[in-house]
Every structure is written in structure tokens, then in C-alpha cells.
XYZ file of C-alpha atoms in Angstrom:
582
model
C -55.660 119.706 114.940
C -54.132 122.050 113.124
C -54.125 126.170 113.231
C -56.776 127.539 111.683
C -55.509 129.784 108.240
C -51.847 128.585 109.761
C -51.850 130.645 112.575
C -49.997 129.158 114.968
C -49.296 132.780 116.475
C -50.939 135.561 115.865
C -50.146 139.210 116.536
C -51.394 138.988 120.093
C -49.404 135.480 120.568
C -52.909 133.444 119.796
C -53.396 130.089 117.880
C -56.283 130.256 115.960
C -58.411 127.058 115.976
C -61.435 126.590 113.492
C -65.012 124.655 113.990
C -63.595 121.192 113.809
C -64.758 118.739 110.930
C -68.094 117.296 112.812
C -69.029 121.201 113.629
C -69.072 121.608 110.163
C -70.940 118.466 108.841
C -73.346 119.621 111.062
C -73.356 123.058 110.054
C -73.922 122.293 105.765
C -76.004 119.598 107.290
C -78.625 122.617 108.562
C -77.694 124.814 105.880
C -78.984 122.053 103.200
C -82.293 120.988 105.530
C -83.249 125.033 106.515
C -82.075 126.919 104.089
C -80.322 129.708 106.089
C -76.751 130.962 105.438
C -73.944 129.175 106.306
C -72.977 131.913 108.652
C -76.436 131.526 110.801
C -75.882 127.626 110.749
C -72.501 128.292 112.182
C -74.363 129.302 115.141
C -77.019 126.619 114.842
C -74.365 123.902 115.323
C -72.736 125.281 118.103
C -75.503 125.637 120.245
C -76.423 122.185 119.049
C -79.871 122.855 117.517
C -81.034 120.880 115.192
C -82.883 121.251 111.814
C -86.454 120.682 113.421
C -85.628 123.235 116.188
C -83.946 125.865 113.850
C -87.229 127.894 113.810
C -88.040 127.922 117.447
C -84.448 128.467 118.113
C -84.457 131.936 116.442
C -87.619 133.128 117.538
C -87.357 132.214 121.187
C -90.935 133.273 123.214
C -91.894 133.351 126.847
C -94.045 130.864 127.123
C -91.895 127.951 125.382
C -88.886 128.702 127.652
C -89.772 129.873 130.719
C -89.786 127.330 133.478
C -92.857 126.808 135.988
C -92.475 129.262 138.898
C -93.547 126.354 141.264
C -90.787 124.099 140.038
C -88.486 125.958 142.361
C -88.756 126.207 146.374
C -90.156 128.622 148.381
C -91.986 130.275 145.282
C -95.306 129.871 146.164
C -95.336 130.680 149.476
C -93.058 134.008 148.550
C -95.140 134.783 146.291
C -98.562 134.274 148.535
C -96.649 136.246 151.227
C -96.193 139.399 149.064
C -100.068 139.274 148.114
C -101.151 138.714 151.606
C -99.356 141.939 152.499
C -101.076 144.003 149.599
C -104.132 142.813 149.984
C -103.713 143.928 153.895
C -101.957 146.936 152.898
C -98.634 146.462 154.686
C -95.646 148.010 154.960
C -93.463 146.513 152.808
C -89.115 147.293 152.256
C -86.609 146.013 149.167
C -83.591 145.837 150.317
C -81.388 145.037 147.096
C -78.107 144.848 145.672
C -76.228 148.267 144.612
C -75.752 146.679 140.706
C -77.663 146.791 137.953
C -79.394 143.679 138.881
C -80.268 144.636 142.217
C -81.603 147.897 140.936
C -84.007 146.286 138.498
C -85.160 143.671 140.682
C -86.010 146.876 143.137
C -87.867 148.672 140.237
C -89.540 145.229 138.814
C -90.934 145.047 142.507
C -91.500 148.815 142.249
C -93.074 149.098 139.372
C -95.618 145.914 140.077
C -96.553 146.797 143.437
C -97.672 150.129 141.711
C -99.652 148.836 139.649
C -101.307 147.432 142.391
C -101.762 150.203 144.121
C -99.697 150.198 147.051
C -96.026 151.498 147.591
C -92.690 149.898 148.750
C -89.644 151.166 150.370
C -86.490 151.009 148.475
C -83.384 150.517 150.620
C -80.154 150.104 149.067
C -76.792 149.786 151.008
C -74.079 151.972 150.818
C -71.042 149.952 149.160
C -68.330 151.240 151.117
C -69.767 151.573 154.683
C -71.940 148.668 154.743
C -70.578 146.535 151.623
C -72.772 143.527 150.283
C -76.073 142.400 151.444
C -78.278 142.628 154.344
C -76.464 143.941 157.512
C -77.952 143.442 161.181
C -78.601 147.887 161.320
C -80.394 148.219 158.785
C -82.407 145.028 158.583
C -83.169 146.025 162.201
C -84.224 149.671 161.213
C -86.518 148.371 158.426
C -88.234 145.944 160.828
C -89.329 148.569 163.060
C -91.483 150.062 160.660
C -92.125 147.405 158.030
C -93.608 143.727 158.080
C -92.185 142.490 155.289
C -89.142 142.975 153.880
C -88.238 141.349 150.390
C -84.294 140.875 150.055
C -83.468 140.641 145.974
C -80.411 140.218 144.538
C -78.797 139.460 148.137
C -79.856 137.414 151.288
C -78.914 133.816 150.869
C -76.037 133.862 153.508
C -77.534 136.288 155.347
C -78.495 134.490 158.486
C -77.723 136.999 161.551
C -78.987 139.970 159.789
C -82.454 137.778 158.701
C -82.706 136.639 162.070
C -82.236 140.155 163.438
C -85.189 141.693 161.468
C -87.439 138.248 162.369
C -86.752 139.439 165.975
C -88.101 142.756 165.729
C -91.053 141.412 164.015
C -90.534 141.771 160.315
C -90.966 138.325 157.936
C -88.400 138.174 155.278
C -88.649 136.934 151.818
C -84.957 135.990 149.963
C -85.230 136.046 146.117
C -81.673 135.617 144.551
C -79.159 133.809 142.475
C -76.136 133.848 144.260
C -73.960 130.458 145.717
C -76.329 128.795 148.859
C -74.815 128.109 151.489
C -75.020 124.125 153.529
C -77.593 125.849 155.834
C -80.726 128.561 154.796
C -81.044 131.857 156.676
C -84.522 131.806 158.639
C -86.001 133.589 156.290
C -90.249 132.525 155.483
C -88.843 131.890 151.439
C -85.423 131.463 150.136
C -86.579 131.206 146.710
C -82.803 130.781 144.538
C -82.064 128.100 141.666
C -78.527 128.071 142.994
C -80.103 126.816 146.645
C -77.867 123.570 147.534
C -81.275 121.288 147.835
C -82.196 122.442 144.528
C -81.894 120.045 141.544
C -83.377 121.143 137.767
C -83.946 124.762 138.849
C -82.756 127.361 136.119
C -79.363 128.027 138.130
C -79.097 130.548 134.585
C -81.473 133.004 135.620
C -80.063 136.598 137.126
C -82.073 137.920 140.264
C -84.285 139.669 138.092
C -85.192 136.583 136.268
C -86.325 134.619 139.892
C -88.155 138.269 141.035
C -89.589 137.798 137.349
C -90.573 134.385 137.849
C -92.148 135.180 141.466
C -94.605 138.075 139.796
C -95.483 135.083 137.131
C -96.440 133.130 139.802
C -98.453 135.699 141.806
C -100.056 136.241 139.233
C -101.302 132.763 138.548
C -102.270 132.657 142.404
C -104.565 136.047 141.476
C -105.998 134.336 138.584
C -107.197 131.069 140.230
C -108.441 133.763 143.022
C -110.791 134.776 139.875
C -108.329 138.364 139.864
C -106.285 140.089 136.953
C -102.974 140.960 138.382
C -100.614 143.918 136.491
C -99.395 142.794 132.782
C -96.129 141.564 133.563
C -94.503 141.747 129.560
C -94.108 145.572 129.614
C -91.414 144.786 132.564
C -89.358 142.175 130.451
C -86.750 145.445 129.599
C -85.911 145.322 133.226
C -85.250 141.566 133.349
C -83.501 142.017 129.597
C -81.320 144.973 131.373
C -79.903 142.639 134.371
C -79.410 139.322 132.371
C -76.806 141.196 130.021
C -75.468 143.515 132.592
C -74.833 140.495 135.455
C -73.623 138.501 132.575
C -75.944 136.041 133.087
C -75.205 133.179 130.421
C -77.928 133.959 127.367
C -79.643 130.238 127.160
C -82.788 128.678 127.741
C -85.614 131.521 128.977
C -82.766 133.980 129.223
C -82.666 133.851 125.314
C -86.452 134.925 125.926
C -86.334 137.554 128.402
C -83.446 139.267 126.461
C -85.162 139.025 123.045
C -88.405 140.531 124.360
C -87.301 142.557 126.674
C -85.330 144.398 123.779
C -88.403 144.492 121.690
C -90.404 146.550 125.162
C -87.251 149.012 125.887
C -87.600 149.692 121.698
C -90.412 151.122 122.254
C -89.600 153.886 124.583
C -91.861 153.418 127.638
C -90.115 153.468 130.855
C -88.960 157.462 131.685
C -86.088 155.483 133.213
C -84.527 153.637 130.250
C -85.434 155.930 127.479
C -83.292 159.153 129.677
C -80.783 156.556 130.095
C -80.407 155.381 126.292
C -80.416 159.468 125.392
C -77.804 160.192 127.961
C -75.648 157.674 126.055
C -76.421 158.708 123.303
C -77.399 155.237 121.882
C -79.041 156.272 118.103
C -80.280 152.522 117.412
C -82.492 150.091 118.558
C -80.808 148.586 121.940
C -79.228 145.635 121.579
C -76.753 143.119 123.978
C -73.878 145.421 123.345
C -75.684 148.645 124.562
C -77.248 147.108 127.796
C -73.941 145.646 128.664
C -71.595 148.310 127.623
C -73.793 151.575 127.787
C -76.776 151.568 130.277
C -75.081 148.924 132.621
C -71.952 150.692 133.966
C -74.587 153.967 134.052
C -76.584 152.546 136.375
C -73.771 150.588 138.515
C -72.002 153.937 138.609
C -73.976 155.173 141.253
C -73.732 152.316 143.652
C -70.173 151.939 142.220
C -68.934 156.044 143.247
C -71.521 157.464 144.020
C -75.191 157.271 146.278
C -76.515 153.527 146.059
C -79.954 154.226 145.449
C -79.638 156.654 142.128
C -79.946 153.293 139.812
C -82.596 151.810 140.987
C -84.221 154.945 141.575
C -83.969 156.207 138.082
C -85.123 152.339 136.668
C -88.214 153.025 138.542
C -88.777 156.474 138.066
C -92.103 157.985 135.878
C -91.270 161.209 135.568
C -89.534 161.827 132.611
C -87.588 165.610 134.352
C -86.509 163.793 136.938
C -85.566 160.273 135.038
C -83.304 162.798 132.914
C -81.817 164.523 136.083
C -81.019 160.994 137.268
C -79.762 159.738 134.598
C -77.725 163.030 133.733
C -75.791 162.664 137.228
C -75.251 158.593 136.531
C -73.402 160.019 133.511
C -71.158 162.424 135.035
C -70.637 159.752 137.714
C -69.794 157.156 135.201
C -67.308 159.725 133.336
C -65.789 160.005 137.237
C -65.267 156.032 137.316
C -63.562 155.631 134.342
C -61.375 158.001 134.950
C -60.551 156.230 138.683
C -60.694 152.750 136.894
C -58.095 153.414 134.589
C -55.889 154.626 137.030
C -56.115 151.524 139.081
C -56.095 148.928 136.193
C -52.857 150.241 135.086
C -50.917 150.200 138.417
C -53.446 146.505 138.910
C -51.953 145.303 135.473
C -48.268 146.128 136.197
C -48.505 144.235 139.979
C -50.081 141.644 138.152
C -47.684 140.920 134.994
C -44.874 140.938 137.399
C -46.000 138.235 139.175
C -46.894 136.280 136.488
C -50.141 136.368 133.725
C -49.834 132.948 133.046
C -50.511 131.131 136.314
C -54.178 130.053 137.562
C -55.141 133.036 139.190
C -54.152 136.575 138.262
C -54.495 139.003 141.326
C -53.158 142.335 142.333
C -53.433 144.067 145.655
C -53.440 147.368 146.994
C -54.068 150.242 149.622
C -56.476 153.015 148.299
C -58.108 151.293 145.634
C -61.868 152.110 145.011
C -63.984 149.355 146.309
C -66.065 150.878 143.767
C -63.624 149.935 140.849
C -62.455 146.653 141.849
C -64.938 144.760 140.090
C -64.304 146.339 136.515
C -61.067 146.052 137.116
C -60.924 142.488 137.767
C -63.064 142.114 134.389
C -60.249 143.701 132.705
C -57.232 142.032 134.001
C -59.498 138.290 133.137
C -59.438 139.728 129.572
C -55.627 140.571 129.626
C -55.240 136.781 130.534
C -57.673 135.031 129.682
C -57.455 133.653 133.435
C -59.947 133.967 136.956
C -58.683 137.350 138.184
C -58.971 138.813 142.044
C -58.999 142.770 142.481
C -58.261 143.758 146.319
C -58.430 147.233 147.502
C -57.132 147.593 151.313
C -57.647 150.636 153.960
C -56.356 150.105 157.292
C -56.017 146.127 157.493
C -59.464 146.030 155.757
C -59.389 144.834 152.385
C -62.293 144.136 149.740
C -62.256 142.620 146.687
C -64.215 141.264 143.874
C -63.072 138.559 140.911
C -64.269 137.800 137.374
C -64.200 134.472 136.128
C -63.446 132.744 132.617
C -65.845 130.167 131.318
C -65.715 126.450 132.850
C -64.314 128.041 136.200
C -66.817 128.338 138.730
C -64.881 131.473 141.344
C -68.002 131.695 143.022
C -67.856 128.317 144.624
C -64.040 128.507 145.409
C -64.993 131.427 147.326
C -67.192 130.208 149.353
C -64.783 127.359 150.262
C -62.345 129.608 151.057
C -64.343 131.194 153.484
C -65.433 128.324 154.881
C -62.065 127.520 155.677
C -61.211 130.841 157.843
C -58.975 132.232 154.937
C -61.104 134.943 154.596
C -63.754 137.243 156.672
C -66.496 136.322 153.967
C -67.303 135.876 150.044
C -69.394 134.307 148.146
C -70.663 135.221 144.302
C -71.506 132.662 141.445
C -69.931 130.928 138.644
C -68.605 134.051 136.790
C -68.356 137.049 139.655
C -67.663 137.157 143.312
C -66.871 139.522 146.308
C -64.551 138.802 149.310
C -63.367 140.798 152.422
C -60.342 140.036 153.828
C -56.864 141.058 156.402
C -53.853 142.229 155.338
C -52.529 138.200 157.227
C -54.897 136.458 154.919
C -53.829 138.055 151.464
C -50.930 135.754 150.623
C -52.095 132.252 151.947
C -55.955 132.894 150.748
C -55.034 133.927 147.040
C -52.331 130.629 147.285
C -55.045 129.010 148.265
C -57.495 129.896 145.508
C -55.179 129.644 142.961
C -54.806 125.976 144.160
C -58.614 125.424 144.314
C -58.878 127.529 140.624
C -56.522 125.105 139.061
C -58.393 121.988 140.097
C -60.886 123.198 137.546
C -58.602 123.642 134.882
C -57.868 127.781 135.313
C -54.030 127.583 134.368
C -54.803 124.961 131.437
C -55.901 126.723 128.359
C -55.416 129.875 127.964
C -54.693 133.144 126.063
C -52.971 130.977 123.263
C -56.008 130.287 121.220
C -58.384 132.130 119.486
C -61.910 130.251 117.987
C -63.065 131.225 115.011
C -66.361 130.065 113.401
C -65.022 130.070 109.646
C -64.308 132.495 106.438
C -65.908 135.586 105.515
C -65.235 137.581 102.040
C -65.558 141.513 102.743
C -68.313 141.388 100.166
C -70.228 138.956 102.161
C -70.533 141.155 105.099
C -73.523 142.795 104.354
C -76.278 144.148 106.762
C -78.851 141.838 105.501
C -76.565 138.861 106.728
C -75.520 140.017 110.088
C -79.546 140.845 110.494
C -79.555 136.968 110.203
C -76.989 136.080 111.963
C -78.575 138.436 114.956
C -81.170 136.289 114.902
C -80.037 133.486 115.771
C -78.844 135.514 119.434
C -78.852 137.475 121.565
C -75.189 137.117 121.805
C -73.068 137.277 125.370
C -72.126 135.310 128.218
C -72.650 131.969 127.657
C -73.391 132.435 124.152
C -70.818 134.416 122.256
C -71.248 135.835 119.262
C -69.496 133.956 115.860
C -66.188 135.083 115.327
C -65.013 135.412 111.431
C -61.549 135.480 110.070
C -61.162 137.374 106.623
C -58.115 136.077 105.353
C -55.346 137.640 102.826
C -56.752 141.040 103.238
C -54.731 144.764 102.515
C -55.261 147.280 104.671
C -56.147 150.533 102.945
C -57.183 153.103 105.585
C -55.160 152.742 109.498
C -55.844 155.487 112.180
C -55.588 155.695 115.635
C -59.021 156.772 117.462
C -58.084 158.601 121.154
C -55.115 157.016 123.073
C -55.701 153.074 123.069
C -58.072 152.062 119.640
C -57.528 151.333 116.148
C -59.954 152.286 113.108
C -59.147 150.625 109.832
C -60.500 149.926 106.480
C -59.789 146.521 104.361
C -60.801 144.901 101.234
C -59.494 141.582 99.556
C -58.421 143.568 95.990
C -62.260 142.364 94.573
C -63.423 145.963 95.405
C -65.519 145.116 98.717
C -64.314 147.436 101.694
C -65.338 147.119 104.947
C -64.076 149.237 108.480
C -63.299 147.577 111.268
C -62.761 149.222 115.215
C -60.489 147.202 117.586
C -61.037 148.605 121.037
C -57.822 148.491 123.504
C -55.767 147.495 120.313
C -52.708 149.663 121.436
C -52.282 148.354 124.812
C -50.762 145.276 123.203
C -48.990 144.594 119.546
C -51.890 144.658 117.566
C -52.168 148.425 117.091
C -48.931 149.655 115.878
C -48.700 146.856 114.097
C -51.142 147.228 111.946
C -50.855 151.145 111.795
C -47.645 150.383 110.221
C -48.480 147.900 108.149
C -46.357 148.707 104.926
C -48.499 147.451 102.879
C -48.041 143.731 104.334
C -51.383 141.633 103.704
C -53.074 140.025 106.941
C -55.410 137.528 108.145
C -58.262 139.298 110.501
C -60.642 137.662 113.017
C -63.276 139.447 114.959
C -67.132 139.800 115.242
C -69.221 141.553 112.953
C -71.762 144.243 114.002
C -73.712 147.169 111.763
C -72.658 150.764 112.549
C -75.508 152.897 112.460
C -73.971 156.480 111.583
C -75.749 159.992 110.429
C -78.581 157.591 108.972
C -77.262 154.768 106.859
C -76.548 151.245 108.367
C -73.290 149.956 107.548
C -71.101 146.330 108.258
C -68.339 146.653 110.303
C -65.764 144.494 112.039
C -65.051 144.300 116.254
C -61.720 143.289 115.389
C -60.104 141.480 117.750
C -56.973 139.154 116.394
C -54.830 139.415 113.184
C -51.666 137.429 111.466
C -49.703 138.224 109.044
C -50.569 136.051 105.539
């Protein structure tokens, strides 16, 4: 097929491909039979809806998509268990994940066992002395003094440490999303769509969707028990918060949660999310972007750098003093973990481009490097090359380390395989993220390894040659009403990517660089339409001086459109990501 606009390479060294011919039969197909733009249609096509589903498509409800609680394993009796122990008024622990999902799968459980009268401990562990999951100590000191202790977010492969708080008497309930293992831990529910002996469960769903899905259910059990239990739509901004922010693919009752979620956490309820939206300084509605790029790395910065507990804590928190106190110090500890990050992707990104971006697996290795950091950085080296990417910090002969995925590549699975054949300590993850602990002996044969395994599944194949682009956009077409529409037919992330537009033959008019690494510029086709565009990162690579300096030379531009909201008015503007020269 050939380049889309000609570009065979772009400024960044892309090859732009376009829709394909059945895409767009498909797409004037729904544009003829609905009515919508051709933009929105776009969408349509891609995600394979079809004219009688157009409607339902873009206003996606809760109880259309959502599957039934008792279609997955272990859910009723989890979610009988946790009732049983309110109505008996037991002790009862969360022991989650340090992220953002972890930390609203705490405060969903929180928050509805609140409502009900009764409180829970929250016990988070601390990244960096006790890393991932449930650990034998702790599980152990919970059991003494609780009878039931709900693991979220974490738990799956956590047999020894399960077992451990069984023997002191506690009952443990698992709800998560992460890889299963061949065996279950001996816990009384493992309830997880990604369980091994599961078939049709929503393997989609973050933790906070299953915890989500368990309250539906208890709920239901509380009803036919001729009971009302808490109204469980005023938590959806939790569940929104964790889907985007674990990049949980947005399809099927994701789509939901998201879009209703947004609509609750609009409306400025939750102490917790509104300090957090005014500490950064979000002026808008929230949408996708701002959970994932704004509140997210807030609330992971704590279990990231700082105390585990401050996210969740501040999620759950109704006091609007201390929600802002919490959320100030996420803030300053967020500022604090850029600053580290950036110093560790750079010396990551040079280890890494000398050994090669191109191969299956891009990894880097170090000693010193925040376990805290890893993560993001891993994120951003995938980006740089459009490959699966392993981030290792070491101290002593210790060394932990997460990965980030690219889509089709499940690193979650090739993980687990890895540790199942004694190259490393442990790991585990799902499709798109995963952690691993490893020795200094095992760096070199386990990354050959899973760079072997990765490339099985196609890692090395494609690559950071081509660029996709949905179709043509005029600068006078980009108006607010039409990305309103084109919203609609989201929310946009993982799994479901916004459309990308190329405005082709454009001039430049306006080029300035915005701190040390972005690009603002303004552009019009000579009609008299302007519009600005922002391209984040573009001076790390070509794209930045280039078109700083662009002499007046006319270019093609591809990126996704978005609406600035600034000092009151609502304006189109550009994420620019790609441009060739016409």
C-alpha cells in the first residue's frame, strides 16, 4: 500500500499509512446511514460499529455493558464473605497495591464499607522494603488482629504469604487482574478475569473494575436479602481514575465506567479528587488526558518516592483540609520524581541506544536507580522505540525492574515464563505492564531470554517506521463543535486511541520553543484558518529544530486534536506528533 500523503519518511523517520480502502467504504458507508461527520465515522469504522449500533456506541451506559458479577469465579462467595463480616462486625484489612489502582480499589472498599457503617484497615506496602504484593510479615501481622483480609490489586501468586495469614486465623479474599498462575493461592475467593480456568471473563477490566463488580454483586445479594446496600454510581470516578491510569484498554464496560465516572468526578464530590484536580491545576472538566497525565502520577508519586499509603489515603479522604494537605505533599512529591526520572531516562536512553533501539526488547540496567522510577521510565524508552522495554535498577546484587509493553505483545505472560524457568527471582504483570526482581547472574541470559520469547509475538516486527493516520483535516475544519463529536465517540486511550489527522501542505506562521524539550506553533493552509498546535518532547528528536527553522518550507502535519481551554474561551488545537516536508 502506498504512504499515506507520500510519506515514506517523515521527520522522525516514520511512514505514514492511511485507513485502507475497505476502512473507508465503511466509514462514508456510516456517514451516509447516521449522519455524523466523517471524522466521528472514522472512529466508528475502526472500532467496527456498525450503523445500527452507532447510537449505543457513543452513549455507552452501565447497565448495557457491564458483565454479570456471577459470570466470573469466586464472586459470589467473595462477595457473601465481605457481608458476613459486616453484618458480624469484623475486623476487616485491604492490603493493596502502592499505584493508582491499588489506591482506588482501597478507597472503593473504603468508601463502601462506610457507608455501611463499619471501618477497614488500609495497609499498603512499602515499595522499596517490601516491593509488590502480599509478603509473609505483614500478612501475618494483619491476621493477628483481623479476620478478613481483602487483597486488591495484588494476591494472585501470592501463595506462602496467603497461607501464612490462613494459619494465624485470618480468611483471605483475592480480587485482581494480574497474570494467574497454573495453581491458586489458598485463598476462600480468587476472584480475577485473567484466572487461567477462566474463559469469557472481562480479562479488560483494571482491579478497580473486579472490586467494582464485587460491590455490584453484594449488592444484589442485599437486595434479594430484602436490604438497600450503599449507591454504588457516585464511586464510578474511582473506577474511571484506575482504568485510565493502569492503562487498562478503554472497550466494552470500561468505555462505561470511564464515561460515567467522568460525568461523577465533574461534579466535585469526593474531598479527594476535587484537592487533587486543584493541585494540578486542571481548569476543565476531567477528561482521559487529565486522569492519565495529571491525577495519576499524583497519586502514584507517593507509593512511587514517597510513603505508600498517601494515595489511597487522600482517594478516600472526607475532609476537604486534610484532602488538600494530602494532595499538596503528592504534588511536591511528584515535582521530586520528575526531577529523579529524568535523570535516569537520560543515562536509561543512552545504555539503551547503544545497544541497539531496533531489536525486540529495549532494556537498560543500572546500580542506584529508583525502584520508584523504573516504571515511567520504561514507559518512556517503549515510546522512544516503539518496542517492549525493561527498566532494572540494582543495589547490592538485588535488582528490580518493571517493563511497558506495545500493543499485540503480551510482557506480562513472558514474564511469568521467565520466572517459571529460574531466570529470575519472580515477575509477573499483564499484557501491557510488569515487575521482575532479579541477580546481577541473571541480567544477561534473562533479558536474552525475553527478547527471544518477545519476538515470538512479533516485538522486533513493526515498528517505529509507521505512523497511522485516520485521514485529512483542513485547519478550518477543526473546530470545537467537531472535536466535541469526535469526543464522543471515546473515551480515547489504551486500547482505543484517539484518531490521528494529517493537515497537509500547511505554512507555519508562529514557531517557539516552550521550556527545554517542546514545541508551540501556529499553522494555516493560506485560506485564513489558523490553528496552534503543542508537540511535547519534540526537541529530543528532529522534529523540533526542524520545524523552528522552518524557512518558510510548507509541511505535512499529523497529530490528535484536543480543545485548549485558556483564560475562558475554548479553542482547537493540535497534539502534534509527526510532520514531512510537502
Amino acid at each position: 500500500m502506498a504512504a499515506f500523503l507520500e510519506v515514506d519518511s517523515s521527520l522522525t523517520g516514520r511512514r505514514w499509512t492511511g485507513p485502507g480502502v475497505e476502512l473507508e467504504r465503511q466509514a462514508e458507508a456510516l456517514v451516509q446511514a447516521t449522519g455524523l461527520p466523517a471524522p466521528v465515522c472514522a472512529v466508528l469504522a475502526r472500532r467496527g460499529v456498525q450503523a445500527g449500533e452507532a447510537a449505543g456506541f457513543l452513549a455507552p451506559t452501565i447497565r448495557d455493558t457491564l458483565p454479570d458479577p456471577r459470570s466470573m469465579r469466586d464472586m459470589d462467595r467473595a462477595a457473601a464473605r465481605l457481608l458476613a463480616a459486616v453484618d458480624k462486625n469484623e475486623r476487616v484489612a485491604v492490603f493493596a497495591d502502592y499505584d493508582v489502582d491499588g489506591g482506588s480499589s482501597a478507597a472503593l472498599l473504603i468508601d463502601w464499607m462506610r457507608r455501611m457503617g463499619r471501618d477497614i484497615t488500609l495497609y499498603i506496602p512499602d515499595r522499596i522494603d517490601e516491593g509488590y504484593g502480599p509478603n509473609v510479615p505483614a500478612m501475618e501481622a494483619l491476621a493477628e488482629t483481623h479476620s478478613l483480609i481483602v487483597c486488591v490489586d495484588c494476591g494472585t501468586l501470592s501463595h506462602e504469604p496467603i497461607a501464612a495469614a490462613n494459619a494465624k486465623g485470618a480468611e483471605v479474599v483475592v480480587l485482581d487482574h494480574h497474570l494467574g498462575g497454573e495453581t491458586l493461592p489458598p485463598a476462600l475467593a480468587v476472584v480475577n478475569p485473567n484466572r487461567q480456568d477462566e474463559v469469557d471473563a472481562p480479562g479488560y477490566l483494571c482491579a478497580a473494575g473486579v472490586v467494582f463488580l464485587m460491590l455490584v454483586e453484594a449488592g444484589r445479594q442485599m437486595r434479594e436479602a430484602g436490604r438497600r446496600g450503599p449507591d454504588l454510581m457516585g464511586m464510578l470516578d474511582l473506577v474511571a481514575l484506575a482504568t485510565v491510569a493502569d492503562v487498562a484498554p478503554l472497550v466494552g464496560a470500561n468505555r462505561a465506567l470511564v464515561t460515567q465516572g467522568l460525568k461523577i468526578m465533574a461534579q466535585r464530590g469526593r474531598p479527594g479528587m476535587v484537592a487533587l484536580a486543584d493541585v494540578a491545576r486542571m481548569n476543565e472538566a476531567p477528561r482521559p488526558y487529565h486522569l492519565g497525565f495529571l491525577m495519576g502520577p499524583r497519586v502514584n508519586a507517593g507509593g512511587r518516592i514517597g510513603k505508600a499509603d498517601l494515595g489511597a489515603r487522600l482517594l478516600a479522604c472526607t475532609d476537604p483540609a486534610e484532602a488538600g494537605a494530602l494532595a499538596a505533599r503528592l504534588d511536591q512529591l511528584n515535582t521530586e520524581r520528575r526531577e529523579i526520572e529524568e535523570q535516569v531516562r537520560l543515562a536509561a536512553l543512552d545504555q539503551a541506544e547503544a545497544r541497539g533501539l531496533d531489536a525486540p526488547l529495549v532494556w537498560a540496567a543500572a546500580d542506584g536507580w529508583h525502584p520508584g522510577v523504573v516504571g515511567i521510565v520504561a514507559s518512556r524508552l517503549k515510546d522512544a522505540a516503539h518496542r517492549p522495554a525493561i527498566v532494572i535498577g540494582f543495589d547490592g546484587d538485588e535488582g528490580k525492574g518493571s517493563g511497558r509493553s506495545v500493543s499485540g505483545v503480551d510482557l506480562g505472560a513472558s514474564i511469568q515464563k521467565l520466572a517459571a524457568e529460574g531466570l529470575i527471582k519472580k515477575g509477573g504483570g499483564h499484557k501491557m505492564a510488569a515487575g521482575l526482581s532479579l541477580s546481577r547472574a541473571q541480567l544477561e541470559p534473562a533479558m536474552a531470554r525475553l527478547s527471544e520469547l518477545l519476538a515470538r509475538q512479533g516485538a522486533g516486527a513493526g515498528g517505529p517506521r509507521d505512523l497511522a493516520v485516520d485521514g485529512v483535516l483542513m485547519p478550518g475544519a477543526a473546530t470545537v463543535d467537531l472535536i466535541d463529536e469526535i469526543e464522543a465517540a471515546g473515551p480515547f486511550g489504551a486500547g482505543a486511541p484517539a484518531p490521528r489527522f494529517a493537515f497537509p501542505d500547511v505554512q507555519i506562521a508562529f514557531a517557539k520553543r516552550v521550556g527545554d524539550r517542546h514545541l508551540k506553533i501556529s499553522f494555516g493552509d493560506g485560506l485564513g484558518a489558523k490553528i496552534d498546535a503543542i508537540a511535547f518532547g519534540a526537541y529530543d528528536g528532529p522534529l523540533g529544530p526542524a520545524l523552528e527553522g522552518h524557512g518558510g518550507a510548507r509541511f505535512h502535519l499529523a497529530g490528535r486534536l484536543e480543545i485548549n481551554h485558556w483564560q475562558g474561551r475554548s479553542i482547537p488545537q493540535l497534539r502534534l506528533e509527526d510532520a514531512a516536508r510537502a
